[in-house]
Amino acid sequence: MHRSPRLPLALALALALAGCVPGILDPIISGGISGEASESGPSPVSSTDSDGSIGDPGDTCTTCDSATEAVFVVPPDPDDTCTTCDGGTEAVFIVPPGPPPACDVYAQDCPSGFKCTAEGPPPLDSESITCSPIVAEPDQAGEPCQVLVEGHFGPDTCDIGLFCDDVDPQTSTGTCAVMCQGSAGEPLCDVGSVCLGYSEIPLCIPRCDPLVQDCPAGDSCVYAGGPGFVCLEIHDLPANQLFEGCGDHWQCAPGLSCVAGEVAEECVIGVDGPGCCSPFCDLSSPSCPGLGQQCRAFYEPGEAPSGLENVGVCALP
């Protein structure tokens, strides 16, 4: 872990996503981001023989002119269920479906009309990933979406390659987020976003500028380790405000970073965690609200990504 000799150890930020810190002040992040189906249908059809007995299951009744002839769908297993029973001699049996087919969320290798996504109730794990039908007129990236089963991860109304993310548990509505392509070893996203894993669902998360806070409403521009700054949903609303205690970056309101140690005289450290929500600042035009605070460089000299050279955070010297 990189530490600056200019700062006391108490000012170092803890970073769980990357395990190391590229800058003078490290952010506190305690957690990560946020069988083929059996075909239902009729089984082999049999007909009655001329003596009134049922013929071989392999026989097929193509014409049924006799009043005594009946059509049967032969149940392949005693556990099958009779779904329609129209008479004493006529019945239709449906084969119970098998487990949903497994698939690759990166490759999107499901049959036409299906997408590889997460379904079912929490927890989200490998058993949640399956081929799910794509709804008619599906929602596109960035559009509102609906989870069709309350309390589940899916199915949802997003198109292939998309996942209904940031879902409101009260309304089951969210936003269609783009899933990473490529492979787990080499994930691919469009320019301007980075692939971050939400357990089994890897999503392309937009990069952002912490000084501009150019994220959608409800998100905050926070540090995510190696990928730099990305837009993440603010958890535990209402968000923690200036100088309130925190344990994670996404607990703080936009424009604030969760910083550990002696950050400001005004900090109120409490049950929310060991950190304090302190503002980002611009090194080229430094200004900090706390008594005795200074705008300290977020990155070590020469290590800031292009366009983020002026990012700082307010802290005590």
CSV table of C-alpha atoms in Angstrom, one decimal:
chain,number,residue,atom,x,y,z
A,1,MET,CA,0.0,0.0,0.0
A,2,HIS,CA,1.3,3.4,-1.0
A,3,ARG,CA,1.4,6.0,1.7
A,4,SER,CA,2.6,9.6,1.6
A,5,PRO,CA,5.4,10.6,4.0
A,6,ARG,CA,3.6,14.0,4.3
A,7,LEU,CA,0.6,12.5,6.0
A,8,PRO,CA,0.1,10.8,9.3
A,9,LEU,CA,-0.9,7.2,9.1
A,10,ALA,CA,-4.3,8.1,10.5
A,11,LEU,CA,-5.1,9.9,7.3
A,12,ALA,CA,-4.6,6.9,5.1
A,13,LEU,CA,-7.7,5.6,3.3
A,14,ALA,CA,-8.6,1.9,3.4
A,15,LEU,CA,-9.5,0.4,0.0
A,16,ALA,CA,-11.0,-3.0,-0.3
A,17,LEU,CA,-11.8,-3.1,-4.0
A,18,ALA,CA,-8.2,-2.7,-5.2
A,19,GLY,CA,-6.2,-3.8,-2.2
A,20,CYS,CA,-3.7,-0.9,-2.8
A,21,VAL,CA,-3.9,2.8,-3.2
A,22,PRO,CA,-2.5,4.9,-6.0
A,23,GLY,CA,-2.7,8.1,-4.1
A,24,ILE,CA,-1.8,10.0,-1.0
A,25,LEU,CA,-5.2,9.5,0.5
A,26,ASP,CA,-6.9,6.1,0.1
A,27,PRO,CA,-10.7,5.7,0.1
A,28,ILE,CA,-12.5,3.4,2.5
A,29,ILE,CA,-14.4,0.7,0.6
A,30,SER,CA,-15.5,-2.3,2.6
A,31,GLY,CA,-17.4,-4.2,-0.1
A,32,GLY,CA,-17.6,-4.9,-3.8
A,33,ILE,CA,-19.6,-2.9,-6.3
A,34,SER,CA,-23.6,-2.6,-5.6
A,35,GLY,CA,-29.9,-28.6,-17.7
A,36,GLU,CA,-31.7,-27.7,-20.8
A,37,ALA,CA,-35.4,-27.2,-20.4
A,38,SER,CA,-37.5,-30.2,-21.3
A,39,GLU,CA,-40.0,-29.5,-24.1
A,40,SER,CA,-43.5,-29.5,-22.8
A,41,GLY,CA,-46.0,-31.1,-25.2
A,42,PRO,CA,-47.7,-34.3,-26.2
A,43,SER,CA,-46.0,-37.6,-25.9
A,44,PRO,CA,-46.4,-40.5,-28.4
A,45,VAL,CA,-50.1,-41.0,-29.4
A,46,SER,CA,-51.8,-44.4,-29.3
A,47,SER,CA,-55.2,-45.6,-30.6
A,48,THR,CA,-57.6,-48.3,-29.7
A,49,ASP,CA,-57.4,-51.5,-31.8
A,50,SER,CA,-60.5,-52.9,-33.5
A,51,ASP,CA,-61.2,-55.1,-30.5
A,52,GLY,CA,-61.3,-52.0,-28.3
A,53,SER,CA,-58.0,-52.5,-26.6
A,54,ILE,CA,-55.3,-49.8,-26.6
A,55,GLY,CA,-52.7,-50.3,-29.2
A,56,ASP,CA,-48.9,-50.0,-28.9
A,57,PRO,CA,-47.7,-46.6,-27.7
A,58,GLY,CA,-45.7,-46.3,-30.9
A,59,ASP,CA,-48.9,-46.5,-33.0
A,60,THR,CA,-50.4,-43.2,-34.1
A,61,CYS,CA,-54.1,-42.5,-34.5
A,62,THR,CA,-54.3,-40.5,-37.8
A,63,THR,CA,-58.1,-40.9,-38.4
A,64,CYS,CA,-60.6,-41.4,-35.6
A,65,ASP,CA,-63.9,-42.3,-37.4
A,66,SER,CA,-65.1,-44.8,-34.8
A,67,ALA,CA,-67.1,-43.7,-31.9
A,68,THR,CA,-65.0,-46.1,-29.7
A,69,GLU,CA,-61.6,-44.7,-30.7
A,70,ALA,CA,-59.9,-42.4,-28.2
A,71,VAL,CA,-56.7,-40.4,-28.3
A,72,PHE,CA,-54.2,-40.8,-25.5
A,73,VAL,CA,-51.0,-39.0,-24.7
A,74,VAL,CA,-48.9,-41.6,-22.9
A,75,PRO,CA,-47.3,-40.3,-19.7
A,76,PRO,CA,-43.6,-41.0,-19.7
A,77,ASP,CA,-43.3,-40.9,-15.9
A,78,PRO,CA,-45.6,-41.5,-13.0
A,79,ASP,CA,-44.9,-38.0,-11.7
A,80,ASP,CA,-46.4,-36.4,-14.8
A,81,THR,CA,-49.6,-34.3,-14.2
A,82,CYS,CA,-52.9,-34.7,-15.9
A,83,THR,CA,-53.7,-31.1,-17.0
A,84,THR,CA,-56.9,-31.8,-19.0
A,85,CYS,CA,-59.3,-34.7,-18.5
A,86,ASP,CA,-62.1,-34.5,-21.1
A,87,GLY,CA,-63.6,-37.9,-20.7
A,88,GLY,CA,-63.2,-41.3,-19.2
A,89,THR,CA,-60.8,-42.4,-22.0
A,90,GLU,CA,-59.2,-39.2,-23.1
A,91,ALA,CA,-56.4,-37.4,-21.2
A,92,VAL,CA,-53.5,-35.1,-22.0
A,93,PHE,CA,-50.3,-35.3,-19.9
A,94,ILE,CA,-47.6,-32.6,-19.7
A,95,VAL,CA,-44.0,-33.5,-19.0
A,96,PRO,CA,-42.7,-31.4,-16.1
A,97,PRO,CA,-39.9,-29.0,-17.3
A,98,GLY,CA,-36.4,-29.8,-16.3
A,99,PRO,CA,-33.9,-27.3,-14.8
A,100,PRO,CA,-33.3,-24.1,-16.9
A,101,PRO,CA,-30.3,-24.3,-19.2
A,102,ALA,CA,-26.9,-22.9,-18.0
A,103,CYS,CA,-25.3,-20.1,-20.0
A,104,ASP,CA,-22.5,-17.6,-20.2
A,105,VAL,CA,-23.4,-14.0,-19.3
A,106,TYR,CA,-20.4,-12.7,-21.3
A,107,ALA,CA,-21.0,-14.7,-24.5
A,108,GLN,CA,-24.8,-14.5,-24.4
A,109,ASP,CA,-25.0,-18.0,-25.8
A,110,CYS,CA,-28.7,-18.7,-25.3
A,111,PRO,CA,-31.1,-19.7,-28.1
A,112,SER,CA,-32.8,-17.1,-30.2
A,113,GLY,CA,-35.4,-15.2,-28.2
A,114,PHE,CA,-33.6,-15.7,-24.9
A,115,LYS,CA,-30.9,-13.9,-23.0
A,116,CYS,CA,-28.4,-15.0,-20.3
A,117,THR,CA,-29.2,-13.3,-17.1
A,118,ALA,CA,-30.1,-13.8,-13.4
A,119,GLU,CA,-33.4,-15.0,-12.2
A,120,GLY,CA,-34.8,-16.2,-8.9
A,121,PRO,CA,-34.7,-14.9,-5.4
A,122,PRO,CA,-31.6,-13.9,-3.4
A,123,PRO,CA,-28.8,-14.8,-2.9
A,124,LEU,CA,-27.3,-14.2,-6.3
A,125,ASP,CA,-25.0,-17.1,-7.2
A,126,SER,CA,-24.1,-19.3,-10.2
A,127,GLU,CA,-27.4,-21.1,-9.8
A,128,SER,CA,-29.2,-17.8,-10.5
A,129,ILE,CA,-27.8,-17.6,-14.1
A,130,THR,CA,-30.1,-19.0,-16.8
A,131,CYS,CA,-31.6,-18.4,-20.2
A,132,SER,CA,-34.6,-16.1,-19.8
A,133,PRO,CA,-37.2,-15.2,-22.5
A,134,ILE,CA,-36.8,-11.7,-24.0
A,135,VAL,CA,-40.1,-9.8,-23.6
A,136,ALA,CA,-41.8,-8.3,-26.6
A,137,GLU,CA,-40.6,-4.7,-27.2
A,138,PRO,CA,-37.8,-4.9,-24.6
A,139,ASP,CA,-36.3,-1.9,-22.8
A,140,GLN,CA,-33.0,-0.6,-24.0
A,141,ALA,CA,-29.8,0.6,-22.2
A,142,GLY,CA,-30.5,3.5,-19.9
A,143,GLU,CA,-34.3,3.1,-20.1
A,144,PRO,CA,-36.5,2.3,-17.1
A,145,CYS,CA,-37.2,-1.5,-16.7
A,146,GLN,CA,-39.3,-3.8,-14.6
A,147,VAL,CA,-38.5,-6.9,-12.7
A,148,LEU,CA,-41.4,-9.3,-13.4
A,149,VAL,CA,-41.3,-11.2,-10.1
A,150,GLU,CA,-41.3,-9.2,-6.9
A,151,GLY,CA,-38.2,-9.7,-4.8
A,152,HIS,CA,-36.4,-11.7,-7.5
A,153,PHE,CA,-33.4,-10.7,-9.7
A,154,GLY,CA,-35.4,-11.5,-12.8
A,155,PRO,CA,-36.8,-12.1,-15.3
A,156,ASP,CA,-36.9,-8.5,-16.4
A,157,THR,CA,-38.0,-6.4,-19.3
A,158,CYS,CA,-34.5,-5.4,-20.6
A,159,ASP,CA,-33.2,-6.5,-24.0
A,160,ILE,CA,-30.4,-9.1,-24.6
A,161,GLY,CA,-27.0,-8.0,-23.0
A,162,LEU,CA,-28.8,-5.8,-20.5
A,163,PHE,CA,-29.8,-6.2,-16.9
A,164,CYS,CA,-32.3,-4.4,-14.8
A,165,ASP,CA,-30.1,-2.7,-12.2
A,166,ASP,CA,-30.7,-0.3,-9.3
A,167,VAL,CA,-34.1,-1.8,-8.7
A,168,ASP,CA,-36.5,-0.1,-6.2
A,169,PRO,CA,-37.7,-2.9,-3.9
A,170,GLN,CA,-41.0,-1.2,-3.5
A,171,THR,CA,-41.9,-0.8,-7.2
A,172,SER,CA,-39.6,-3.5,-8.8
A,173,THR,CA,-38.5,-0.8,-11.3
A,174,GLY,CA,-34.9,0.0,-12.2
A,175,THR,CA,-32.7,1.0,-15.2
A,176,CYS,CA,-31.3,-1.2,-17.9
A,177,ALA,CA,-27.5,-1.5,-17.5
A,178,VAL,CA,-25.1,-2.9,-20.1
A,179,MET,CA,-23.5,-6.2,-19.2
A,180,CYS,CA,-19.8,-6.8,-20.0
A,181,GLN,CA,-18.9,-8.8,-23.1
A,182,GLY,CA,-15.8,-10.8,-23.9
A,183,SER,CA,-14.9,-13.2,-21.1
A,184,ALA,CA,-14.3,-13.1,-17.3
A,185,GLY,CA,-10.5,-13.0,-18.1
A,186,GLU,CA,-10.8,-10.2,-20.6
A,187,PRO,CA,-14.1,-8.3,-20.1
A,188,LEU,CA,-15.1,-5.7,-22.7
A,189,CYS,CA,-17.0,-2.5,-22.3
A,190,ASP,CA,-17.5,0.6,-24.5
A,191,VAL,CA,-15.0,3.5,-24.1
A,192,GLY,CA,-16.0,5.6,-21.1
A,193,SER,CA,-17.0,2.7,-18.9
A,194,VAL,CA,-15.3,-0.1,-17.0
A,195,CYS,CA,-16.4,-3.7,-16.2
A,196,LEU,CA,-17.1,-4.2,-12.5
A,197,GLY,CA,-18.6,-7.4,-11.1
A,198,TYR,CA,-21.9,-7.6,-9.2
A,199,SER,CA,-21.4,-11.2,-8.1
A,200,GLU,CA,-22.4,-13.2,-11.1
A,201,ILE,CA,-23.6,-10.2,-13.2
A,202,PRO,CA,-20.7,-8.1,-14.6
A,203,LEU,CA,-21.9,-4.6,-15.6
A,204,CYS,CA,-20.3,-1.8,-17.6
A,205,ILE,CA,-20.1,1.1,-15.1
A,206,PRO,CA,-19.6,4.6,-16.5
A,207,ARG,CA,-16.4,6.4,-15.5
A,208,CYS,CA,-16.8,9.9,-14.0
A,209,ASP,CA,-15.0,13.0,-12.8
A,210,PRO,CA,-15.3,13.5,-9.0
A,211,LEU,CA,-14.8,17.2,-9.4
A,212,VAL,CA,-17.7,17.4,-11.8
A,213,GLN,CA,-19.9,14.6,-10.4
A,214,ASP,CA,-21.2,13.8,-13.8
A,215,CYS,CA,-23.3,10.8,-12.8
A,216,PRO,CA,-27.0,10.1,-13.2
A,217,ALA,CA,-29.3,11.1,-10.4
A,218,GLY,CA,-29.1,8.7,-7.4
A,219,ASP,CA,-25.4,7.8,-8.2
A,220,SER,CA,-22.2,9.3,-6.9
A,221,CYS,CA,-18.8,9.5,-8.5
A,222,VAL,CA,-16.6,7.4,-6.2
A,223,TYR,CA,-13.1,5.8,-6.2
A,224,ALA,CA,-13.1,2.1,-7.2
A,225,GLY,CA,-9.4,1.3,-7.1
A,226,GLY,CA,-7.7,0.3,-10.3
A,227,PRO,CA,-10.5,1.4,-12.6
A,228,GLY,CA,-10.4,4.9,-11.1
A,229,PHE,CA,-13.6,6.8,-10.4
A,230,VAL,CA,-17.0,5.3,-11.4
A,231,CYS,CA,-20.7,6.0,-10.9
A,232,LEU,CA,-22.1,3.9,-8.1
A,233,GLU,CA,-25.6,4.0,-6.6
A,234,ILE,CA,-25.8,5.8,-3.2
A,235,HIS,CA,-26.9,3.3,-0.6
A,236,ASP,CA,-28.7,3.9,2.7
A,237,LEU,CA,-30.6,7.0,1.6
A,238,PRO,CA,-30.7,9.7,2.7
A,239,ALA,CA,-27.0,9.9,2.0
A,240,ASN,CA,-24.6,11.1,4.7
A,241,GLN,CA,-23.7,14.7,4.4
A,242,LEU,CA,-20.6,16.9,5.0
A,243,PHE,CA,-18.6,15.8,8.1
A,244,GLU,CA,-21.0,12.9,9.0
A,245,GLY,CA,-19.6,9.5,9.7
A,246,CYS,CA,-19.3,6.8,7.1
A,247,GLY,CA,-18.0,3.4,6.3
A,248,ASP,CA,-18.2,3.3,2.5
A,249,HIS,CA,-17.8,5.8,-0.2
A,250,TRP,CA,-21.3,5.3,-1.6
A,251,GLN,CA,-22.8,6.2,1.8
A,252,CYS,CA,-21.7,9.8,1.3
A,253,ALA,CA,-23.6,12.4,-0.8
A,254,PRO,CA,-22.2,13.2,-4.3
A,255,GLY,CA,-19.1,15.3,-4.1
A,256,LEU,CA,-17.9,13.8,-0.8
A,257,SER,CA,-15.4,11.0,-0.1
A,258,CYS,CA,-15.3,8.7,2.9
A,259,VAL,CA,-12.0,9.4,4.5
A,260,ALA,CA,-10.5,7.9,7.6
A,261,GLY,CA,-8.7,9.5,10.5
A,262,GLU,CA,-8.2,13.1,11.4
A,263,VAL,CA,-10.0,14.6,8.4
A,264,ALA,CA,-11.7,17.7,10.0
A,265,GLU,CA,-12.4,19.1,13.4
A,266,GLU,CA,-16.1,19.1,12.6
A,267,CYS,CA,-16.3,15.3,11.8
A,268,VAL,CA,-18.9,13.3,13.8
A,269,ILE,CA,-17.7,9.7,13.9
A,270,GLY,CA,-20.4,7.4,15.0
A,271,VAL,CA,-22.2,4.1,14.2
A,272,ASP,CA,-22.0,4.6,10.5
A,273,GLY,CA,-18.3,3.7,10.4
A,274,PRO,CA,-14.8,5.0,11.2
A,275,GLY,CA,-14.6,7.5,8.3
A,276,CYS,CA,-15.9,11.0,7.7
A,277,CYS,CA,-17.6,12.4,4.6
A,278,SER,CA,-15.2,15.1,3.3
A,279,PRO,CA,-15.4,16.9,0.0
A,280,PHE,CA,-13.3,16.5,-3.1
A,281,CYS,CA,-11.4,19.6,-4.1
A,282,ASP,CA,-9.6,21.1,-7.1
A,283,LEU,CA,-5.8,21.4,-6.6
A,284,SER,CA,-5.7,24.2,-9.2
A,285,SER,CA,-8.2,26.2,-7.2
A,286,PRO,CA,-8.1,24.8,-3.7
A,287,SER,CA,-11.0,25.5,-1.3
A,288,CYS,CA,-12.1,23.5,1.7
A,289,PRO,CA,-14.9,24.1,4.2
A,290,GLY,CA,-13.5,22.6,7.4
A,291,LEU,CA,-11.4,24.5,10.0
A,292,GLY,CA,-7.7,24.0,9.1
A,293,GLN,CA,-8.5,21.7,6.2
A,294,GLN,CA,-6.2,21.7,3.1
A,295,CYS,CA,-6.8,20.4,-0.4
A,296,ARG,CA,-4.5,17.3,-0.5
A,297,ALA,CA,-3.6,15.5,-3.8
A,298,PHE,CA,-5.7,12.3,-4.2
A,299,TYR,CA,-3.0,10.6,-6.3
A,300,GLU,CA,0.7,10.3,-5.9
A,301,PRO,CA,2.7,12.7,-8.2
A,302,GLY,CA,2.7,11.3,-11.7
A,303,GLU,CA,0.2,8.5,-11.0
A,304,ALA,CA,-3.0,10.4,-11.7
A,305,PRO,CA,-5.0,9.2,-14.8
A,306,SER,CA,-5.3,11.6,-17.6
A,307,GLY,CA,-7.8,14.3,-16.8
A,308,LEU,CA,-7.7,13.6,-13.0
A,309,GLU,CA,-4.4,15.4,-12.2
A,310,ASN,CA,-6.2,18.1,-10.2
A,311,VAL,CA,-8.3,15.8,-8.0
A,312,GLY,CA,-7.8,16.4,-4.3
A,313,VAL,CA,-9.7,15.7,-1.1
A,314,CYS,CA,-10.0,18.0,1.9
A,315,ALA,CA,-8.2,16.9,5.1
A,316,LEU,CA,-6.2,18.2,8.0
A,317,PRO,CA,-2.5,18.7,7.3
